[in-house]
Short mmCIF file of C-alpha atoms in Angstrom, two decimals:
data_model
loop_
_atom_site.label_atom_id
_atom_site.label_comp_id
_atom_site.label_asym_id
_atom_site.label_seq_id
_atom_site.Cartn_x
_atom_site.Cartn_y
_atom_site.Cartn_z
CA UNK A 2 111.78 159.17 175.55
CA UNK A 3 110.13 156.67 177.56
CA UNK A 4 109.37 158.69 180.69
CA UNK A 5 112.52 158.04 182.41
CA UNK A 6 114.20 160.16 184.78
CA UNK A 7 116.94 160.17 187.25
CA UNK A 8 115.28 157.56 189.57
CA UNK A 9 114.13 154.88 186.77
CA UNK A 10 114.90 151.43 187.78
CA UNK A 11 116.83 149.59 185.09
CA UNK A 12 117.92 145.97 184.58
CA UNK A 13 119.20 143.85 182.32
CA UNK A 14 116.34 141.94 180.03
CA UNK A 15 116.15 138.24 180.56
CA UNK A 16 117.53 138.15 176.92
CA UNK A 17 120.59 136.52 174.72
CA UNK A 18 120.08 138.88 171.52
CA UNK A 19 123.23 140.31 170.92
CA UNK A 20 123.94 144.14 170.64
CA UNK A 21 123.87 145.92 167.58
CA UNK A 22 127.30 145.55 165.77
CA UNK A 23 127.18 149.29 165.86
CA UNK A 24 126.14 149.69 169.67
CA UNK A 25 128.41 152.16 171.00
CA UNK A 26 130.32 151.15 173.94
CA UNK A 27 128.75 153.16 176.66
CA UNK A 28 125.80 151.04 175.79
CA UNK A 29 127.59 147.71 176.05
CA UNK A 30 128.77 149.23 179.49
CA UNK A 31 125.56 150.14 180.37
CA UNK A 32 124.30 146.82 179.96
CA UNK A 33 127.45 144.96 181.55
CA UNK A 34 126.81 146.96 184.84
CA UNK A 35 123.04 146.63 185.03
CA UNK A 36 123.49 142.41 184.25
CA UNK A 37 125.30 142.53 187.80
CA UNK A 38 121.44 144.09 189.28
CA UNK A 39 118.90 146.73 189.30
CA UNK A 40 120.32 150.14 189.72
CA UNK A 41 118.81 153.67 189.19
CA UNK A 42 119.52 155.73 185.80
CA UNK A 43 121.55 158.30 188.20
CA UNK A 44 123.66 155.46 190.23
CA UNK A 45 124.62 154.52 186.53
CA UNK A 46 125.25 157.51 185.58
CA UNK A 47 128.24 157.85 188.66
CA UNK A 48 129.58 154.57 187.71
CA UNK A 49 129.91 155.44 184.15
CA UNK A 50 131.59 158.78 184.68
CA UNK A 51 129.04 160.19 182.63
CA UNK A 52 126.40 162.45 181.90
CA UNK A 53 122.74 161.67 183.44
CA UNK A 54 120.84 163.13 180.08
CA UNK A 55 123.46 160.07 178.29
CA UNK A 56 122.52 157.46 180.16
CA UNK A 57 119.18 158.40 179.93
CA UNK A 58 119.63 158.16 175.74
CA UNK A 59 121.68 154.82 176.33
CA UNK A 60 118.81 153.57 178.67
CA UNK A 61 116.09 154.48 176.24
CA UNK A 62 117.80 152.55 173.42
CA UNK A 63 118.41 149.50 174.99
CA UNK A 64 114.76 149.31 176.13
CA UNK A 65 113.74 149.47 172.81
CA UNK A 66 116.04 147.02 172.00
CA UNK A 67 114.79 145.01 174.68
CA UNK A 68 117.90 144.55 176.28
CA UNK A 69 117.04 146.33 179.34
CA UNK A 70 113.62 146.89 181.42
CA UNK A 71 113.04 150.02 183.46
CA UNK A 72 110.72 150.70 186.11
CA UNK A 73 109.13 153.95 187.95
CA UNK A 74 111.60 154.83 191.06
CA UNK A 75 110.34 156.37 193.92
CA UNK A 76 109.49 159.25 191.95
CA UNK A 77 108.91 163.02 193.59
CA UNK A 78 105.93 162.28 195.53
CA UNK A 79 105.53 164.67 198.59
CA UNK A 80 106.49 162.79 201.83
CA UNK A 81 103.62 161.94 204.10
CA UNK A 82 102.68 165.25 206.77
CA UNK A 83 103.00 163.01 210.00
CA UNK A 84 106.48 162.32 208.52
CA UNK A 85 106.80 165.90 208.23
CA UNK A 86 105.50 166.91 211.63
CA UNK A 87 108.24 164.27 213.50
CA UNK A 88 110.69 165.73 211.48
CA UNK A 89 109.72 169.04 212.26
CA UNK A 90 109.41 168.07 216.33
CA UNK A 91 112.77 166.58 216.03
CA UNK A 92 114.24 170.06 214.62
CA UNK A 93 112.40 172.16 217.67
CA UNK A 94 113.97 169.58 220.29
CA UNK A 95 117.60 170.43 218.81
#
């Protein structure tokens, strides 16, 4: 795999190549939803109906195919603490 995960960015390659003849059709669906903008491996998941760890085999195929481009989401960086601290004064003045 490429390093994607549930947040990766994916969209459609500025490209005309066709699919493979034997491209299965999750893949062509894959692609037909991410032509209409960028969406994240796990909102394409939902609107495929299936599995995250299929998309993310789908995904990684049609990169190497060049058919679609993925980019880093916002990844599982720890929030900031002053973010943490209004949170946490927010909770105490409930």
């Amino acid at each position: 795999r490429r390093g994607l995960t549930v947040d990766t960015l994916l969209a459609a390659a500025p490209t005309d190549a066709p699919l493979r003849v034997d491209a299965p059709p999750q893949a062509r669906d894959l692609l037909a939803l991410c032509r209409r903008g960028v969406l994240s491996v796990a909102e394409a998941a939902a609107h495929l109906r299936l599995p995250v760890s299929v998309v993310l085999v789908l995904a990684d195929d049609l990169i190497a195919s060049h058919h679609l481009t993925a980019r880093a989401g916002s990844g599982s960086a720890a929030p900031a603490p002053s973010l943490l601290r209004e949170v946490l004064d927010g909770l105490r003045k409930l």
